[in-house]
PDB file of C-alpha atoms in Angstrom:
ATOM      1  CA  MET A 170      13.121  18.864  31.796  1.00 76.00           C
ATOM      2  CA  LEU A 171      13.098  21.583  29.174  1.00 91.00           C
ATOM      3  CA  GLU A 172      11.552  24.886  30.323  1.00 94.00           C
ATOM      4  CA  LEU A 173       8.500  25.543  28.146  1.00 97.00           C
ATOM      5  CA  ALA A 174       7.143  28.662  29.858  1.00 97.00           C
ATOM      6  CA  PRO A 175       8.667  31.176  27.379  1.00 97.00           C
ATOM      7  CA  PHE A 176       7.368  29.184  24.411  1.00 98.00           C
ATOM      8  CA  ILE A 177       3.919  28.827  25.992  1.00 98.00           C
ATOM      9  CA  GLU A 178       3.736  32.577  26.505  1.00 98.00           C
ATOM     10  CA  ALA A 179       4.642  33.196  22.847  1.00 98.00           C
ATOM     11  CA  ALA A 180       2.491  30.399  21.414  1.00 98.00           C
ATOM     12  CA  THR A 181      -0.741  30.941  23.352  1.00 98.00           C
ATOM     13  CA  PRO A 182      -1.900  34.031  21.399  1.00 98.00           C
ATOM     14  CA  LEU A 183      -0.873  32.235  18.190  1.00 98.00           C
ATOM     15  CA  ARG A 184      -3.487  29.516  18.883  1.00 98.00           C
ATOM     16  CA  ALA A 185      -1.165  26.607  19.511  1.00 98.00           C
ATOM     17  CA  LEU A 186      -3.063  23.517  20.674  1.00 98.00           C
ATOM     18  CA  GLY A 187      -0.203  21.285  21.749  1.00 98.00           C
ATOM     19  CA  VAL A 188       3.566  20.823  21.721  1.00 98.00           C
ATOM     20  CA  VAL A 189       5.759  17.833  22.530  1.00 98.00           C
ATOM     21  CA  VAL A 190       9.562  17.630  22.522  1.00 98.00           C
ATOM     22  CA  SER A 191      11.732  14.513  22.486  1.00 98.00           C
ATOM     23  CA  GLN A 192      15.521  14.411  22.658  1.00 98.00           C
ATOM     24  CA  ASN A 193      17.994  11.546  22.854  1.00 98.00           C
ATOM     25  CA  GLY A 194      15.216   8.977  22.824  1.00 95.00           C
ATOM     26  CA  ARG A 195      13.022  10.383  25.598  1.00 97.00           C
ATOM     27  CA  GLU A 196      10.266  12.944  25.940  1.00 98.00           C
ATOM     28  CA  THR A 197      11.583  16.112  27.570  1.00 97.00           C
ATOM     29  CA  ALA A 198       8.627  18.502  27.435  1.00 97.00           C
ATOM     30  CA  ARG A 199       4.903  18.595  26.715  1.00 98.00           C
ATOM     31  CA  HIS A 200       2.111  21.129  26.957  1.00 98.00           C
ATOM     32  CA  THR A 201      -1.434  21.012  25.655  1.00 98.00           C
ATOM     33  CA  TRP A 202      -3.962  23.790  25.402  1.00 98.00           C
ATOM     34  CA  GLU A 203      -6.769  21.414  24.364  1.00 96.00           C
ATOM     35  CA  GLY A 204      -7.454  17.705  24.711  1.00 95.00           C
ATOM     36  CA  ALA A 205      -6.050  15.211  22.239  1.00 95.00           C
ATOM     37  CA  CYS A 206      -8.021  14.327  19.132  1.00 97.00           C
ATOM     38  CA  ARG A 207      -7.246  13.599  15.524  1.00 98.00           C
ATOM     39  CA  ARG A 208      -7.005  16.821  13.558  1.00 98.00           C
ATOM     40  CA  ASN A 209      -6.340  17.643   9.943  1.00 98.00           C
ATOM     41  CA  ILE A 210      -2.582  17.960   9.558  1.00 98.00           C
ATOM     42  CA  TYR A 211      -3.063  19.553   6.129  1.00 98.00           C
ATOM     43  CA  SER A 212       0.134  19.555   4.064  1.00 98.00           C
ATOM     44  CA  ALA A 213       2.130  17.670   6.682  1.00 99.00           C
ATOM     45  CA  SER A 214       0.294  14.778   4.982  1.00 99.00           C
ATOM     46  CA  LYS A 215       2.678  15.249   2.052  1.00 99.00           C
ATOM     47  CA  SER A 216       5.556  13.888   4.119  1.00 99.00           C
ATOM     48  CA  PHE A 217       3.618  10.648   4.664  1.00 99.00           C
ATOM     49  CA  THR A 218       3.140  10.433   0.901  1.00 99.00           C
ATOM     50  CA  SER A 219       6.896  10.888   0.569  1.00 99.00           C
ATOM     51  CA  ALA A 220       7.390   7.928   2.908  1.00 99.00           C
ATOM     52  CA  ALA A 221       4.955   5.871   0.817  1.00 99.00           C
ATOM     53  CA  VAL A 222       6.935   6.679  -2.341  1.00 99.00           C
ATOM     54  CA  GLY A 223      10.191   5.626  -0.680  1.00 98.00           C
ATOM     55  CA  ILE A 224       8.694   2.329   0.448  1.00 99.00           C
ATOM     56  CA  ALA A 225       7.178   1.739  -3.000  1.00 98.00           C
ATOM     57  CA  ILE A 226      10.534   2.346  -4.678  1.00 98.00           C
ATOM     58  CA  LYS A 227      12.128  -0.229  -2.391  1.00 98.00           C
ATOM     59  CA  GLU A 228       9.375  -2.672  -3.338  1.00 98.00           C
ATOM     60  CA  GLY A 229      10.065  -2.098  -7.028  1.00 98.00           C
ATOM     61  CA  LEU A 230       6.699  -0.503  -7.768  1.00 98.00           C
ATOM     62  CA  LEU A 231       8.092   2.686  -9.321  1.00 97.00           C
ATOM     63  CA  SER A 232      11.240   4.760  -9.791  1.00 98.00           C
ATOM     64  CA  LEU A 233      12.172   8.421  -9.519  1.00 98.00           C
ATOM     65  CA  GLU A 234      13.281   8.471 -13.152  1.00 98.00           C
ATOM     66  CA  GLU A 235       9.952   7.261 -14.537  1.00 98.00           C
ATOM     67  CA  ARG A 236       8.349   9.814 -16.855  1.00 98.00           C
ATOM     68  CA  LEU A 237       4.832  11.071 -16.208  1.00 98.00           C
ATOM     69  CA  VAL A 238       3.853  10.504 -19.841  1.00 98.00           C
ATOM     70  CA  ASP A 239       4.527   6.814 -19.273  1.00 98.00           C
ATOM     71  CA  ALA A 240       3.058   6.596 -15.772  1.00 98.00           C
ATOM     72  CA  PHE A 241      -0.174   8.389 -16.728  1.00 98.00           C
ATOM     73  CA  SER A 242      -0.339   7.612 -20.435  1.00 98.00           C
ATOM     74  CA  GLU A 243      -4.134   7.266 -20.531  1.00 97.00           C
ATOM     75  CA  GLU A 244      -4.841  10.670 -18.988  1.00 98.00           C
ATOM     76  CA  LEU A 245      -2.572  12.984 -20.937  1.00 98.00           C
ATOM     77  CA  PRO A 246      -3.917  16.121 -22.634  1.00 97.00           C
ATOM     78  CA  VAL A 247      -4.470  16.059 -26.398  1.00 96.00           C
ATOM     79  CA  THR A 248      -1.361  18.173 -26.871  1.00 97.00           C
ATOM     80  CA  VAL A 249       1.586  17.090 -24.714  1.00 98.00           C
ATOM     81  CA  SER A 250       4.134  19.867 -24.228  1.00 98.00           C
ATOM     82  CA  GLU A 251       7.863  19.249 -24.284  1.00 98.00           C
ATOM     83  CA  ASN A 252       8.078  20.169 -20.605  1.00 98.00           C
ATOM     84  CA  LEU A 253       5.435  17.617 -19.664  1.00 98.00           C
ATOM     85  CA  ARG A 254       7.354  15.007 -21.688  1.00 98.00           C
ATOM     86  CA  LYS A 255      10.419  15.708 -19.542  1.00 98.00           C
ATOM     87  CA  ALA A 256       8.664  15.542 -16.164  1.00 98.00           C
ATOM     88  CA  THR A 257       9.501  12.573 -13.926  1.00 98.00           C
ATOM     89  CA  VAL A 258       8.328  11.123 -10.631  1.00 98.00           C
ATOM     90  CA  ARG A 259      11.170  12.953  -8.915  1.00 98.00           C
ATOM     91  CA  ASP A 260       9.708  16.268 -10.087  1.00 98.00           C
ATOM     92  CA  LEU A 261       6.467  15.396  -8.293  1.00 98.00           C
ATOM     93  CA  LEU A 262       8.315  15.469  -4.961  1.00 99.00           C
ATOM     94  CA  THR A 263      10.384  18.670  -5.183  1.00 98.00           C
ATOM     95  CA  MET A 264       7.761  21.321  -6.081  1.00 98.00           C
ATOM     96  CA  CYS A 265       9.679  21.821  -9.319  1.00 98.00           C
ATOM     97  CA  LEU A 266       7.127  20.139 -11.582  1.00 98.00           C
ATOM     98  CA  GLY A 267       7.091  22.944 -14.129  1.00 98.00           C
ATOM     99  CA  GLN A 268       3.573  24.250 -13.598  1.00 98.00           C
ATOM    100  CA  PRO A 269       3.417  28.041 -13.065  1.00 98.00           C
ATOM    101  CA  LYS A 270       0.899  28.186 -10.213  1.00 97.00           C
ATOM    102  CA  ALA A 271      -0.599  26.135  -7.418  1.00 98.00           C
ATOM    103  CA  PHE A 272      -3.443  23.780  -8.302  1.00 98.00           C
ATOM    104  CA  LEU A 273      -5.673  21.315  -6.416  1.00 98.00           C
ATOM    105  CA  MET A 274      -5.588  23.662  -3.433  1.00 98.00           C
ATOM    106  CA  GLY A 275      -8.094  23.410  -0.590  1.00 96.00           C
ATOM    107  CA  GLU A 276     -10.236  26.382  -1.475  1.00 94.00           C
ATOM    108  CA  ASP A 277     -10.713  25.103  -5.039  1.00 96.00           C
ATOM    109  CA  ARG A 278     -11.105  21.327  -4.689  1.00 96.00           C
ATOM    110  CA  PRO A 279     -14.828  21.294  -3.801  1.00 95.00           C
ATOM    111  CA  TYR A 280     -15.738  23.116  -7.021  1.00 96.00           C
ATOM    112  CA  TYR A 281     -14.049  21.235  -9.867  1.00 97.00           C
ATOM    113  CA  PRO A 282     -16.624  19.809 -12.297  1.00 96.00           C
ATOM    114  CA  GLU A 283     -14.073  17.224 -13.508  1.00 96.00           C
ATOM    115  CA  LYS A 284     -13.995  14.121 -11.297  1.00 97.00           C
ATOM    116  CA  ASN A 285     -10.754  12.724 -12.707  1.00 98.00           C
ATOM    117  CA  TRP A 286      -8.204  14.957 -11.030  1.00 98.00           C
ATOM    118  CA  VAL A 287      -5.275  13.177 -12.687  1.00 98.00           C
ATOM    119  CA  ARG A 288      -6.536  14.248 -16.101  1.00 98.00           C
ATOM    120  CA  LEU A 289      -7.379  17.695 -14.737  1.00 98.00           C
ATOM    121  CA  ALA A 290      -3.920  18.166 -13.179  1.00 98.00           C
ATOM    122  CA  LEU A 291      -2.013  17.031 -16.264  1.00 98.00           C
ATOM    123  CA  ALA A 292      -4.059  19.413 -18.419  1.00 98.00           C
ATOM    124  CA  GLN A 293      -2.646  22.418 -16.556  1.00 98.00           C
ATOM    125  CA  PRO A 294       0.180  24.298 -18.321  1.00 98.00           C
ATOM    126  CA  PHE A 295       3.780  23.127 -17.890  1.00 98.00           C
ATOM    127  CA  SER A 296       5.380  26.521 -18.437  1.00 98.00           C
ATOM    128  CA  TYR A 297       8.826  25.717 -17.070  1.00 98.00           C
ATOM    129  CA  GLU A 298      11.287  22.937 -17.648  1.00 98.00           C
ATOM    130  CA  PRO A 299      10.839  20.469 -14.779  1.00 98.00           C
ATOM    131  CA  GLY A 300      13.449  20.784 -12.069  1.00 97.00           C
ATOM    132  CA  THR A 301      14.204  24.444 -12.751  1.00 98.00           C
ATOM    133  CA  LYS A 302      11.649  26.501 -10.771  1.00 98.00           C
ATOM    134  CA  PHE A 303      10.151  25.977  -7.303  1.00 98.00           C
ATOM    135  CA  VAL A 304       6.377  26.566  -7.248  1.00 98.00           C
ATOM    136  CA  TYR A 305       4.436  25.213  -4.262  1.00 98.00           C
ATOM    137  CA  ASN A 306       1.711  23.048  -5.770  1.00 98.00           C
ATOM    138  CA  ASN A 307      -0.505  20.140  -4.667  1.00 98.00           C
ATOM    139  CA  VAL A 308      -0.350  18.458  -8.069  1.00 98.00           C
ATOM    140  CA  GLY A 309       3.023  16.786  -7.462  1.00 98.00           C
ATOM    141  CA  PRO A 310       2.240  15.008  -4.184  1.00 98.00           C
ATOM    142  CA  TYR A 311      -1.258  14.154  -5.380  1.00 98.00           C
ATOM    143  CA  LEU A 312       0.062  12.428  -8.512  1.00 98.00           C
ATOM    144  CA  ALA A 313       2.836  10.736  -6.523  1.00 98.00           C
ATOM    145  CA  GLY A 314       0.222   9.305  -4.182  1.00 98.00           C
ATOM    146  CA  ILE A 315      -1.965   8.216  -7.088  1.00 98.00           C
ATOM    147  CA  LEU A 316       0.951   6.371  -8.666  1.00 98.00           C
ATOM    148  CA  VAL A 317       1.688   4.449  -5.465  1.00 98.00           C
ATOM    149  CA  GLN A 318      -1.992   3.536  -5.140  1.00 98.00           C
ATOM    150  CA  ARG A 319      -2.270   2.303  -8.715  1.00 98.00           C
ATOM    151  CA  ARG A 320       0.869   0.211  -8.519  1.00 98.00           C
ATOM    152  CA  ALA A 321      -0.016  -1.201  -5.095  1.00 98.00           C
ATOM    153  CA  GLY A 322      -3.652  -1.860  -5.937  1.00 98.00           C
ATOM    154  CA  CYS A 323      -5.027  -0.141  -2.819  1.00 98.00           C
ATOM    155  CA  ASP A 324      -5.416   3.330  -1.352  1.00 98.00           C
ATOM    156  CA  LEU A 325      -2.581   5.031   0.519  1.00 98.00           C
ATOM    157  CA  VAL A 326      -4.113   4.405   3.929  1.00 98.00           C
ATOM    158  CA  HIS A 327      -4.271   0.653   3.414  1.00 98.00           C
ATOM    159  CA  TYR A 328      -0.881   0.624   1.707  1.00 98.00           C
ATOM    160  CA  LEU A 329       0.686   2.291   4.734  1.00 98.00           C
ATOM    161  CA  MET A 330      -1.247   0.383   7.409  1.00 98.00           C
ATOM    162  CA  PRO A 331       0.964  -2.751   7.514  1.00 98.00           C
ATOM    163  CA  ARG A 332       4.112  -0.901   6.410  1.00 98.00           C
ATOM    164  CA  LEU A 333       4.026   2.217   8.617  1.00 98.00           C
ATOM    165  CA  PHE A 334       0.922   2.913  10.696  1.00 98.00           C
ATOM    166  CA  GLU A 335       0.372  -0.431  12.464  1.00 98.00           C
ATOM    167  CA  PRO A 336       4.040  -0.994  13.356  1.00 98.00           C
ATOM    168  CA  MET A 337       4.030   2.434  15.056  1.00 98.00           C
ATOM    169  CA  GLY A 338       0.789   1.711  16.908  1.00 98.00           C
ATOM    170  CA  LEU A 339      -1.493   3.915  14.797  1.00 98.00           C
ATOM    171  CA  ARG A 340      -5.040   2.792  14.191  1.00 97.00           C
ATOM    172  CA  LEU A 341      -6.683   3.235  10.802  1.00 98.00           C
ATOM    173  CA  PRO A 342      -6.659   6.998  10.108  1.00 98.00           C
ATOM    174  CA  THR A 343      -9.007   9.135   8.067  1.00 98.00           C
ATOM    175  CA  TRP A 344      -7.483  10.661   4.924  1.00 98.00           C
ATOM    176  CA  GLU A 345      -9.219  12.921   2.399  1.00 98.00           C
ATOM    177  CA  THR A 346     -10.093  11.395  -0.969  1.00 98.00           C
ATOM    178  CA  ASP A 347     -10.631  12.730  -4.467  1.00 98.00           C
ATOM    179  CA  PRO A 348     -14.022  12.354  -6.220  1.00 98.00           C
ATOM    180  CA  LEU A 349     -13.057   8.868  -7.459  1.00 98.00           C
ATOM    181  CA  GLY A 350     -12.143   7.627  -3.990  1.00 97.00           C
ATOM    182  CA  ASN A 351      -8.349   7.894  -4.281  1.00 98.00           C
ATOM    183  CA  THR A 352      -6.408   9.101  -1.249  1.00 98.00           C
ATOM    184  CA  PHE A 353      -5.448  12.759  -1.657  1.00 98.00           C
ATOM    185  CA  GLY A 354      -1.734  12.514  -0.971  1.00 98.00           C
ATOM    186  CA  ALA A 355      -1.214  16.286  -0.793  1.00 98.00           C
ATOM    187  CA  GLY A 356      -3.304  16.851   2.337  1.00 98.00           C
ATOM    188  CA  GLY A 357      -6.207  15.861   4.516  1.00 98.00           C
ATOM    189  CA  LEU A 358      -4.682  13.188   6.785  1.00 98.00           C
ATOM    190  CA  PHE A 359      -6.090  13.305  10.332  1.00 98.00           C
ATOM    191  CA  LEU A 360      -3.751  12.435  13.203  1.00 98.00           C
ATOM    192  CA  THR A 361      -3.242  13.287  16.862  1.00 98.00           C
ATOM    193  CA  MET A 362      -0.217  15.296  17.928  1.00 98.00           C
ATOM    194  CA  ASP A 363       1.401  12.162  19.355  1.00 98.00           C
ATOM    195  CA  GLU A 364       0.840  10.231  16.125  1.00 98.00           C
ATOM    196  CA  LEU A 365       2.466  13.025  14.123  1.00 98.00           C
ATOM    197  CA  HIS A 366       5.290  13.085  16.671  1.00 98.00           C
ATOM    198  CA  LYS A 367       5.903   9.371  16.193  1.00 98.00           C
ATOM    199  CA  PHE A 368       6.429  10.049  12.501  1.00 98.00           C
ATOM    200  CA  GLY A 369       9.049  12.681  13.347  1.00 98.00           C
ATOM    201  CA  LEU A 370      10.762  10.229  15.691  1.00 98.00           C
ATOM    202  CA  LEU A 371      10.722   7.564  12.990  1.00 98.00           C
ATOM    203  CA  TYR A 372      12.607   9.896  10.670  1.00 98.00           C
ATOM    204  CA  LEU A 373      15.024  10.989  13.394  1.00 98.00           C
ATOM    205  CA  GLN A 374      15.731   7.269  13.858  1.00 98.00           C
ATOM    206  CA  LYS A 375      16.534   6.970  10.136  1.00 98.00           C
ATOM    207  CA  GLY A 376      13.315   5.101   9.370  1.00 98.00           C
ATOM    208  CA  ASN A 377      13.765   2.490  12.083  1.00 98.00           C
ATOM    209  CA  TRP A 378      11.052   1.773  14.637  1.00 98.00           C
ATOM    210  CA  GLN A 379      11.766  -0.589  17.510  1.00 97.00           C
ATOM    211  CA  GLY A 380      14.292  -2.519  15.476  1.00 98.00           C
ATOM    212  CA  ARG A 381      12.238  -2.681  12.295  1.00 98.00           C
ATOM    213  CA  GLN A 382      13.251  -0.661   9.230  1.00 98.00           C
ATOM    214  CA  LEU A 383       9.926   0.804   8.075  1.00 98.00           C
ATOM    215  CA  VAL A 384      11.262   3.401   5.637  1.00 98.00           C
ATOM    216  CA  PRO A 385      14.572   2.796   3.834  1.00 98.00           C
ATOM    217  CA  GLU A 386      17.366   4.686   5.602  1.00 98.00           C
ATOM    218  CA  SER A 387      18.686   5.997   2.287  1.00 98.00           C
ATOM    219  CA  TRP A 388      15.238   7.412   1.458  1.00 98.00           C
ATOM    220  CA  VAL A 389      14.942   9.128   4.836  1.00 98.00           C
ATOM    221  CA  ARG A 390      18.322  10.751   4.281  1.00 98.00           C
ATOM    222  CA  GLU A 391      17.572  11.764   0.696  1.00 98.00           C
ATOM    223  CA  SER A 392      14.053  13.042   1.283  1.00 98.00           C
ATOM    224  CA  THR A 393      15.111  15.197   4.242  1.00 98.00           C
ATOM    225  CA  SER A 394      18.062  16.735   2.422  1.00 98.00           C
ATOM    226  CA  LYS A 395      17.906  19.764   0.143  1.00 98.00           C
ATOM    227  CA  GLN A 396      16.779  18.664  -3.305  1.00 98.00           C
ATOM    228  CA  ALA A 397      15.512  22.030  -4.551  1.00 98.00           C
ATOM    229  CA  GLU A 398      16.238  25.691  -3.956  1.00 98.00           C
ATOM    230  CA  ASN A 399      13.153  27.540  -2.752  1.00 97.00           C
ATOM    231  CA  GLY A 400      14.478  30.946  -1.759  1.00 96.00           C
ATOM    232  CA  GLY A 401      14.766  29.808   1.855  1.00 97.00           C
ATOM    233  CA  HIS A 402      16.383  26.800   3.490  1.00 98.00           C
ATOM    234  CA  GLY A 403      15.623  24.420   0.655  1.00 98.00           C
ATOM    235  CA  TYR A 404      13.107  21.669   0.022  1.00 98.00           C
ATOM    236  CA  GLY A 405      13.538  17.889   0.081  1.00 98.00           C
ATOM    237  CA  TYR A 406      11.061  15.317  -1.129  1.00 99.00           C
ATOM    238  CA  LEU A 407       7.875  16.786   0.385  1.00 98.00           C
ATOM    239  CA  PHE A 408       9.766  18.023   3.450  1.00 99.00           C
ATOM    240  CA  TRP A 409      10.696  21.662   4.161  1.00 98.00           C
ATOM    241  CA  GLY A 410      14.216  22.680   5.137  1.00 98.00           C
ATOM    242  CA  GLY A 411      14.593  25.052   8.063  1.00 98.00           C
ATOM    243  CA  GLU A 412      17.025  26.793  10.370  1.00 97.00           C
ATOM    244  CA  HIS A 413      20.088  24.957  11.695  1.00 97.00           C
ATOM    245  CA  GLY A 414      19.783  22.203   9.107  1.00 98.00           C
ATOM    246  CA  SER A 415      16.351  21.143  10.341  1.00 98.00           C
ATOM    247  CA  PHE A 416      13.740  19.497   8.125  1.00 98.00           C
ATOM    248  CA  ARG A 417      10.043  19.275   8.842  1.00 98.00           C
ATOM    249  CA  ALA A 418       6.643  17.985   7.897  1.00 98.00           C
ATOM    250  CA  ASP A 419       4.687  21.233   7.590  1.00 98.00           C
ATOM    251  CA  GLY A 420       0.929  21.748   7.446  1.00 98.00           C
ATOM    252  CA  LYS A 421      -1.355  24.761   7.218  1.00 98.00           C
ATOM    253  CA  TYR A 422      -2.247  26.607  10.425  1.00 98.00           C
ATOM    254  CA  GLY A 423       0.814  25.356  12.287  1.00 98.00           C
ATOM    255  CA  GLN A 424       1.036  21.564  12.059  1.00 98.00           C
ATOM    256  CA  PHE A 425       4.751  20.830  12.403  1.00 98.00           C
ATOM    257  CA  SER A 426       7.017  17.917  13.157  1.00 98.00           C
ATOM    258  CA  LEU A 427      10.579  19.210  13.102  1.00 98.00           C
ATOM    259  CA  LEU A 428      13.675  17.019  12.830  1.00 98.00           C
ATOM    260  CA  MET A 429      16.611  18.685  14.578  1.00 98.00           C
ATOM    261  CA  ARG A 430      19.386  16.224  13.879  1.00 98.00           C
ATOM    262  CA  ASP A 431      22.104  18.434  15.315  1.00 98.00           C
ATOM    263  CA  LYS A 432      20.277  18.193  18.665  1.00 98.00           C
ATOM    264  CA  ASN A 433      19.007  14.605  18.174  1.00 98.00           C
ATOM    265  CA  ALA A 434      15.545  16.015  18.824  1.00 98.00           C
ATOM    266  CA  VAL A 435      12.028  16.252  17.429  1.00 98.00           C
ATOM    267  CA  VAL A 436       9.561  19.043  18.163  1.00 98.00           C
ATOM    268  CA  THR A 437       5.942  18.539  17.146  1.00 98.00           C
ATOM    269  CA  ILE A 438       3.188  21.141  17.263  1.00 98.00           C
ATOM    270  CA  VAL A 439      -0.496  21.174  16.378  1.00 98.00           C
ATOM    271  CA  ALA A 440      -2.305  24.481  16.143  1.00 98.00           C
ATOM    272  CA  GLU A 441      -5.087  26.572  14.652  1.00 98.00           C
ATOM    273  CA  SER A 442      -2.793  29.495  13.916  1.00 98.00           C
ATOM    274  CA  ARG A 443      -3.180  32.115  11.221  1.00 97.00           C
ATOM    275  CA  GLU A 444       0.418  33.140  11.992  1.00 98.00           C
ATOM    276  CA  ALA A 445       2.174  29.808  11.648  1.00 98.00           C
ATOM    277  CA  ASP A 446       5.433  31.508  10.634  1.00 98.00           C
ATOM    278  CA  LYS A 447       5.556  33.206  14.035  1.00 98.00           C
ATOM    279  CA  LEU A 448       4.820  29.914  15.740  1.00 98.00           C
ATOM    280  CA  LEU A 449       7.702  28.279  13.893  1.00 98.00           C
ATOM    281  CA  ALA A 450      10.004  31.170  14.805  1.00 98.00           C
ATOM    282  CA  ALA A 451       9.036  30.738  18.466  1.00 98.00           C
ATOM    283  CA  VAL A 452      10.221  27.127  18.344  1.00 98.00           C
ATOM    284  CA  PHE A 453      13.713  28.205  17.425  1.00 98.00           C
ATOM    285  CA  GLU A 454      13.718  31.191  19.762  1.00 98.00           C
ATOM    286  CA  HIS A 455      12.448  29.419  22.866  1.00 98.00           C
ATOM    287  CA  ILE A 456      12.935  25.650  22.428  1.00 98.00           C
ATOM    288  CA  TYR A 457      15.843  24.998  20.076  1.00 98.00           C
ATOM    289  CA  CYS A 458      18.175  27.218  22.125  1.00 95.00           C
ATOM    290  CA  GLN A 459      17.603  25.003  25.173  1.00 96.00           C
ATOM    291  CA  LEU A 460      18.302  21.687  23.472  1.00 97.00           C
TER     292      LEU A 460
END
């Protein structure tokens, strides 16, 4: 078994709540500071929205090349900028949408007077040509999730239940909604550490779960490859790139499920950390080196 003591020592003051490691198809280490329960995985939810988009593309519900002005034609601002005209579904997934600052963020969402967040999001400035500048922003994954829901005729939770959650043994989860009842695809999904870990394992297994291809293998590969420069290790389709070619679902306060393909391993952490960057660094310092 992997020796977790050095990581535990580093992670305890950082308010880690649990860690689990799997390699070569078996669990090799686990430690919990608190009992299991479903917790908000914050922006790690975005990676589940990415999976939903990949499944929807396979089902012919949408395409990466589709323009937002066509997909959301009834909610466009009075004046549509040239940059908004150029924006596509792909731009929703790479944080290169063209908007200059983050919007629909957690500290702001409770206070918007506008209930239609699609209209509200599209009314924000598109200052940059889509695909040219990385700006972390909840608008992209939110609109991507909305598009899947509209084309599928149900919310994201019920879209993913028969396609992803139930096949992996997950019961109906709670997921934040917007004021109109649409799933908020940029955050607010509640899962246990083990449920988040299963998602990491699914992606390590190229979208296959117990012989069933839940997410297209080509989408898993594409979405967890660098699609945009972000001044660090790159960004995929709602997945962060990391050290040693890793990619991860990444949520506020230290919710991580890291794919380490070079080690055939997944490391998943849940936490209440205000120093999540240090927690992530501790993974590579104390766990990755042992794999």
